[in-house]
PDB file of C-alpha atoms and ligand atoms in Angstrom:
ATOM      1  CA  MET A 170      30.674 -43.205  89.240  1.00  0.00           C
ATOM      2  CA  LYS A 171      30.466 -39.662  90.502  1.00  0.00           C
ATOM      3  CA  VAL A 172      30.715 -37.176  87.667  1.00  0.00           C
ATOM      4  CA  TYR A 173      30.611 -33.397  87.392  1.00  0.00           C
ATOM      5  CA  ILE A 174      29.081 -31.664  84.394  1.00  0.00           C
ATOM      6  CA  GLY A 175      29.630 -28.019  83.481  1.00  0.00           C
ATOM      7  CA  LEU A 176      26.641 -26.184  81.998  1.00  0.00           C
ATOM      8  CA  GLY A 177      26.794 -22.948  80.032  1.00  0.00           C
ATOM      9  CA  SER A 178      24.400 -20.906  77.896  1.00  0.00           C
ATOM     10  CA  ASN A 179      24.251 -17.393  76.503  1.00  0.00           C
ATOM     11  CA  LEU A 180      21.352 -17.572  74.042  1.00  0.00           C
ATOM     12  CA  ALA A 181      17.590 -18.088  74.079  1.00  0.00           C
ATOM     13  CA  ASN A 182      16.915 -17.355  77.762  1.00  0.00           C
ATOM     14  CA  PRO A 183      20.073 -18.834  79.287  1.00  0.00           C
ATOM     15  CA  GLU A 184      18.664 -19.279  82.826  1.00  0.00           C
ATOM     16  CA  THR A 185      15.853 -21.437  81.474  1.00  0.00           C
ATOM     17  CA  GLN A 186      18.254 -23.387  79.268  1.00  0.00           C
ATOM     18  CA  VAL A 187      20.465 -24.250  82.229  1.00  0.00           C
ATOM     19  CA  LEU A 188      17.617 -25.102  84.616  1.00  0.00           C
ATOM     20  CA  SER A 189      15.868 -27.340  82.101  1.00  0.00           C
ATOM     21  CA  ALA A 190      19.168 -29.013  81.160  1.00  0.00           C
ATOM     22  CA  GLN A 191      19.529 -29.952  84.804  1.00  0.00           C
ATOM     23  CA  GLN A 192      16.156 -31.737  84.615  1.00  0.00           C
ATOM     24  CA  ASP A 193      17.303 -33.508  81.456  1.00  0.00           C
ATOM     25  CA  LEU A 194      20.514 -34.655  83.169  1.00  0.00           C
ATOM     26  CA  ALA A 195      18.566 -36.036  86.138  1.00  0.00           C
ATOM     27  CA  LYS A 196      16.518 -38.143  83.719  1.00  0.00           C
ATOM     28  CA  LEU A 197      19.450 -39.775  81.912  1.00  0.00           C
ATOM     29  CA  PRO A 198      19.450 -43.580  81.945  1.00  0.00           C
ATOM     30  CA  LEU A 199      21.471 -45.263  84.721  1.00  0.00           C
ATOM     31  CA  THR A 200      21.877 -41.885  86.371  1.00  0.00           C
ATOM     32  CA  GLN A 201      20.810 -40.035  89.485  1.00  0.00           C
ATOM     33  CA  ASP A 202      21.353 -36.418  90.089  1.00  0.00           C
ATOM     34  CA  ILE A 203      23.056 -35.446  93.300  1.00  0.00           C
ATOM     35  CA  ALA A 204      23.531 -31.705  93.410  1.00  0.00           C
ATOM     36  CA  MET A 205      23.452 -28.520  91.393  1.00  0.00           C
ATOM     37  CA  SER A 206      25.323 -25.320  92.123  1.00  0.00           C
ATOM     38  CA  SER A 207      23.730 -21.894  92.070  1.00  0.00           C
ATOM     39  CA  LEU A 208      23.509 -20.190  88.727  1.00  0.00           C
ATOM     40  CA  TYR A 209      26.368 -17.830  87.929  1.00  0.00           C
ATOM     41  CA  LYS A 210      26.596 -14.995  85.452  1.00  0.00           C
ATOM     42  CA  SER A 211      29.934 -14.589  83.693  1.00  0.00           C
ATOM     43  CA  PRO A 212      31.372 -12.371  80.983  1.00  0.00           C
ATOM     44  CA  PRO A 213      32.212 -14.301  77.828  1.00  0.00           C
ATOM     45  CA  MET A 214      35.579 -15.965  77.547  1.00  0.00           C
ATOM     46  CA  GLY A 215      36.497 -15.678  73.871  1.00  0.00           C
ATOM     47  CA  PRO A 216      34.994 -13.066  71.538  1.00  0.00           C
ATOM     48  CA  LYS A 217      33.596 -10.205  73.643  1.00  0.00           C
ATOM     49  CA  ASP A 218      30.794  -9.268  71.249  1.00  0.00           C
ATOM     50  CA  GLN A 219      28.446 -11.936  72.612  1.00  0.00           C
ATOM     51  CA  PRO A 220      26.057 -11.952  75.590  1.00  0.00           C
ATOM     52  CA  ASP A 221      27.109 -12.857  79.136  1.00  0.00           C
ATOM     53  CA  TYR A 222      26.829 -16.525  80.041  1.00  0.00           C
ATOM     54  CA  ILE A 223      24.845 -18.340  82.676  1.00  0.00           C
ATOM     55  CA  ASN A 224      26.945 -21.159  84.126  1.00  0.00           C
ATOM     56  CA  ALA A 225      26.393 -23.911  86.686  1.00  0.00           C
ATOM     57  CA  VAL A 226      27.818 -27.288  87.645  1.00  0.00           C
ATOM     58  CA  VAL A 227      25.840 -30.476  88.309  1.00  0.00           C
ATOM     59  CA  ALA A 228      27.007 -33.574  90.188  1.00  0.00           C
ATOM     60  CA  LEU A 229      25.601 -36.907  88.981  1.00  0.00           C
ATOM     61  CA  GLU A 230      25.963 -40.517  89.994  1.00  0.00           C
ATOM     62  CA  THR A 231      26.012 -42.573  86.802  1.00  0.00           C
ATOM     63  CA  SER A 232      26.755 -46.033  85.473  1.00  0.00           C
ATOM     64  CA  LEU A 233      27.070 -44.717  81.915  1.00  0.00           C
ATOM     65  CA  SER A 234      30.543 -45.087  80.434  1.00  0.00           C
ATOM     66  CA  PRO A 235      32.389 -41.847  79.638  1.00  0.00           C
ATOM     67  CA  ASN A 236      31.616 -42.167  75.927  1.00  0.00           C
ATOM     68  CA  ASP A 237      27.960 -43.047  76.508  1.00  0.00           C
ATOM     69  CA  LEU A 238      27.678 -40.086  78.851  1.00  0.00           C
ATOM     70  CA  LEU A 239      29.291 -37.830  76.233  1.00  0.00           C
ATOM     71  CA  SER A 240      26.838 -38.893  73.543  1.00  0.00           C
ATOM     72  CA  GLN A 241      23.894 -38.411  75.930  1.00  0.00           C
ATOM     73  CA  LEU A 242      25.148 -34.881  76.648  1.00  0.00           C
ATOM     74  CA  GLN A 243      25.430 -34.162  72.938  1.00  0.00           C
ATOM     75  CA  GLY A 244      21.831 -35.382  72.550  1.00  0.00           C
ATOM     76  CA  ILE A 245      20.645 -32.923  75.213  1.00  0.00           C
ATOM     77  CA  GLU A 246      22.606 -30.080  73.569  1.00  0.00           C
ATOM     78  CA  GLN A 247      20.876 -30.862  70.298  1.00  0.00           C
ATOM     79  CA  GLN A 248      17.421 -30.967  71.900  1.00  0.00           C
ATOM     80  CA  HIS A 249      18.190 -27.462  73.115  1.00  0.00           C
ATOM     81  CA  GLY A 250      18.710 -26.376  69.538  1.00  0.00           C
ATOM     82  CA  ARG A 251      22.465 -26.121  69.669  1.00  0.00           C
ATOM     83  CA  VAL A 252      24.024 -25.194  66.375  1.00  0.00           C
ATOM     84  CA  ARG A 253      27.725 -24.729  66.023  1.00  0.00           C
ATOM     85  CA  GLN A 254      28.472 -21.156  65.095  1.00  0.00           C
ATOM     86  CA  ARG A 255      31.899 -19.530  65.286  1.00  0.00           C
ATOM     87  CA  HIS A 256      34.696 -20.950  67.414  1.00  0.00           C
ATOM     88  CA  TRP A 257      34.259 -19.878  71.041  1.00  0.00           C
ATOM     89  CA  GLY A 258      31.049 -18.144  70.012  1.00  0.00           C
ATOM     90  CA  GLU A 259      27.571 -17.964  71.503  1.00  0.00           C
ATOM     91  CA  ARG A 260      25.607 -21.126  72.222  1.00  0.00           C
ATOM     92  CA  THR A 261      22.188 -22.169  73.537  1.00  0.00           C
ATOM     93  CA  LEU A 262      23.660 -24.951  75.666  1.00  0.00           C
ATOM     94  CA  ASP A 263      27.076 -26.373  76.325  1.00  0.00           C
ATOM     95  CA  LEU A 264      27.502 -29.468  78.503  1.00  0.00           C
ATOM     96  CA  ASP A 265      31.028 -30.555  79.402  1.00  0.00           C
ATOM     97  CA  ILE A 266      32.202 -33.557  81.374  1.00  0.00           C
ATOM     98  CA  LEU A 267      34.480 -31.903  83.926  1.00  0.00           C
ATOM     99  CA  LEU A 268      35.317 -34.985  85.980  1.00  0.00           C
ATOM    100  CA  TYR A 269      34.505 -38.684  85.748  1.00  0.00           C
ATOM    101  CA  GLY A 270      35.392 -40.042  89.177  1.00  0.00           C
ATOM    102  CA  ASP A 271      39.140 -39.693  89.391  1.00  0.00           C
ATOM    103  CA  GLU A 272      39.708 -41.090  85.907  1.00  0.00           C
ATOM    104  CA  GLN A 273      42.024 -39.476  83.405  1.00  0.00           C
ATOM    105  CA  ILE A 274      40.802 -39.828  79.850  1.00  0.00           C
ATOM    106  CA  ASN A 275      42.635 -38.574  76.794  1.00  0.00           C
ATOM    107  CA  GLU A 276      40.822 -39.282  73.579  1.00  0.00           C
ATOM    108  CA  PRO A 277      40.495 -37.003  70.565  1.00  0.00           C
ATOM    109  CA  HIS A 278      37.013 -35.810  71.593  1.00  0.00           C
ATOM    110  CA  LEU A 279      37.153 -36.351  75.319  1.00  0.00           C
ATOM    111  CA  HIS A 280      39.677 -34.970  77.775  1.00  0.00           C
ATOM    112  CA  VAL A 281      38.897 -35.596  81.452  1.00  0.00           C
ATOM    113  CA  PRO A 282      39.560 -33.748  83.716  1.00  0.00           C
ATOM    114  CA  HIS A 283      38.356 -31.012  81.365  1.00  0.00           C
ATOM    115  CA  LYS A 284      41.376 -29.075  80.089  1.00  0.00           C
ATOM    116  CA  GLY A 285      40.109 -25.656  81.176  1.00  0.00           C
ATOM    117  CA  ILE A 286      38.976 -26.739  84.626  1.00  0.00           C
ATOM    118  CA  ALA A 287      41.674 -24.946  86.628  1.00  0.00           C
ATOM    119  CA  GLU A 288      41.683 -21.567  84.903  1.00  0.00           C
ATOM    120  CA  ARG A 289      37.992 -20.960  84.208  1.00  0.00           C
ATOM    121  CA  ALA A 290      36.336 -19.102  87.078  1.00  0.00           C
ATOM    122  CA  PHE A 291      32.895 -19.977  85.660  1.00  0.00           C
ATOM    123  CA  VAL A 292      33.729 -23.681  86.124  1.00  0.00           C
ATOM    124  CA  LEU A 293      35.819 -23.646  89.289  1.00  0.00           C
ATOM    125  CA  TYR A 294      33.625 -21.506  91.572  1.00  0.00           C
ATOM    126  CA  PRO A 295      30.346 -23.369  90.938  1.00  0.00           C
ATOM    127  CA  LEU A 296      32.237 -26.676  91.223  1.00  0.00           C
ATOM    128  CA  ALA A 297      33.695 -25.631  94.583  1.00  0.00           C
ATOM    129  CA  GLU A 298      30.223 -24.710  95.814  1.00  0.00           C
ATOM    130  CA  ILE A 299      29.039 -28.342  95.528  1.00  0.00           C
ATOM    131  CA  ALA A 300      32.429 -30.062  96.058  1.00  0.00           C
ATOM    132  CA  PRO A 301      34.457 -27.925  98.464  1.00  0.00           C
ATOM    133  CA  ASN A 302      36.961 -30.691  99.226  1.00  0.00           C
ATOM    134  CA  LEU A 303      37.566 -31.981  95.748  1.00  0.00           C
ATOM    135  CA  LEU A 304      40.945 -33.289  94.707  1.00  0.00           C
ATOM    136  CA  ILE A 305      41.198 -32.946  90.943  1.00  0.00           C
ATOM    137  CA  PRO A 306      43.494 -35.448  89.217  1.00  0.00           C
ATOM    138  CA  LYS A 307      46.503 -33.732  87.557  1.00  0.00           C
ATOM    139  CA  PHE A 308      45.481 -30.296  88.920  1.00  0.00           C
ATOM    140  CA  GLY A 309      45.317 -30.549  92.715  1.00  0.00           C
ATOM    141  CA  HIS A 310      43.018 -29.512  95.528  1.00  0.00           C
ATOM    142  CA  ILE A 311      40.191 -27.208  94.569  1.00  0.00           C
ATOM    143  CA  THR A 312      40.912 -24.670  97.322  1.00  0.00           C
ATOM    144  CA  GLU A 313      44.396 -24.140  95.922  1.00  0.00           C
ATOM    145  CA  LEU A 314      43.067 -23.797  92.391  1.00  0.00           C
ATOM    146  CA  LEU A 315      40.528 -21.219  93.573  1.00  0.00           C
ATOM    147  CA  ALA A 316      43.244 -19.205  95.286  1.00  0.00           C
ATOM    148  CA  SER A 317      45.002 -18.698  91.947  1.00  0.00           C
ATOM    149  CA  CYS A 318      41.878 -18.187  89.828  1.00  0.00           C
ATOM    150  CA  PRO A 319      40.595 -14.588  89.687  1.00  0.00           C
ATOM    151  CA  LYS A 320      36.814 -14.288  89.586  1.00  0.00           C
ATOM    152  CA  ASP A 321      36.967 -12.420  86.271  1.00  0.00           C
ATOM    153  CA  GLY A 322      33.593 -10.740  86.788  1.00  0.00           C
ATOM    154  CA  LEU A 323      31.837 -13.958  87.806  1.00  0.00           C
ATOM    155  CA  GLU A 324      28.673 -13.277  89.819  1.00  0.00           C
ATOM    156  CA  ARG A 325      26.610 -15.775  91.787  1.00  0.00           C
ATOM    157  CA  LEU A 326      22.899 -15.216  91.228  1.00  0.00           C
ATOM    158  CA  GLU A 327      20.519 -15.336  94.165  1.00  0.00           C
ATOM    159  CA  LYS A 328      17.401 -17.466  93.671  1.00  0.00           C
ATOM    160  CA  ASN A 329      15.241 -14.326  93.380  1.00  0.00           C
ATOM    161  CA  GLU A 330      17.369 -12.998  90.515  1.00  0.00           C
ATOM    162  CA  ILE A 331      16.433 -15.844  88.194  1.00  0.00           C
TER     163      ILE A 331
HETATM  164  N1  LIG B 634      32.516 -18.078  78.549  1.00  0.00           N
HETATM  165  C1  LIG B 634      31.785 -18.122  79.671  1.00  0.00           C
HETATM  166  N2  LIG B 634      31.772 -17.068  80.481  1.00  0.00           N
HETATM  167  N3  LIG B 634      31.049 -19.219  80.008  1.00  0.00           N
HETATM  168  C2  LIG B 634      31.041 -20.325  79.217  1.00  0.00           C
HETATM  169  O1  LIG B 634      30.362 -21.315  79.545  1.00  0.00           O
HETATM  170  C3  LIG B 634      31.811 -20.320  78.045  1.00  0.00           C
HETATM  171  N4  LIG B 634      31.850 -21.404  77.231  1.00  0.00           N
HETATM  172  C4  LIG B 634      32.611 -21.423  76.155  1.00  0.00           C
HETATM  173  C5  LIG B 634      33.445 -20.252  75.719  1.00  0.00           C
HETATM  174  C6  LIG B 634      33.023 -19.833  74.335  1.00  0.00           C
HETATM  175  C7  LIG B 634      34.905 -20.660  75.730  1.00  0.00           C
HETATM  176  N5  LIG B 634      33.293 -19.113  76.600  1.00  0.00           N
HETATM  177  C8  LIG B 634      32.550 -19.159  77.731  1.00  0.00           C
HETATM  178  O2  LIG B 634      32.657 -22.526  75.434  1.00  0.00           O
END
């Protein structure tokens, strides 16, 4: 199954967190990594008194079930020293399942497509970079979603800025 994972970090050297998380994702069991977007810098959504985020999106091909994938992602977050602080607060690493093929999943701890997918510039723009023709179940074609999603200060980082 082709899946897309959103990565975000704004603590403890966020660029390094995101790049090493990509390596961790590529090493998951039953999984191959396909593509990773550029890194993006984005102002925090939520409380403003926290550092800017580094965001990216990774495409994987996996045979893990959605729930097995979710628990693997939580394992990687924990290896990166994630501790839950305030709601919508700073974090060393956040990994979200954005899409799992074209499946729609609605469980208490797992909503796929990810609920914020269409309105979060820091998800949509990196996703479009690696999947420019994506049709997102429930939401529509990615080009149309982009057209109604302001960049909100999102900045794509060049390789030499990392
Ligand atoms: N804001 C930005 N810019 N990037 C994120 O990855 C991010 N993740 C979050 C909240 C706290 C909602 N804000 C974010 O979980």
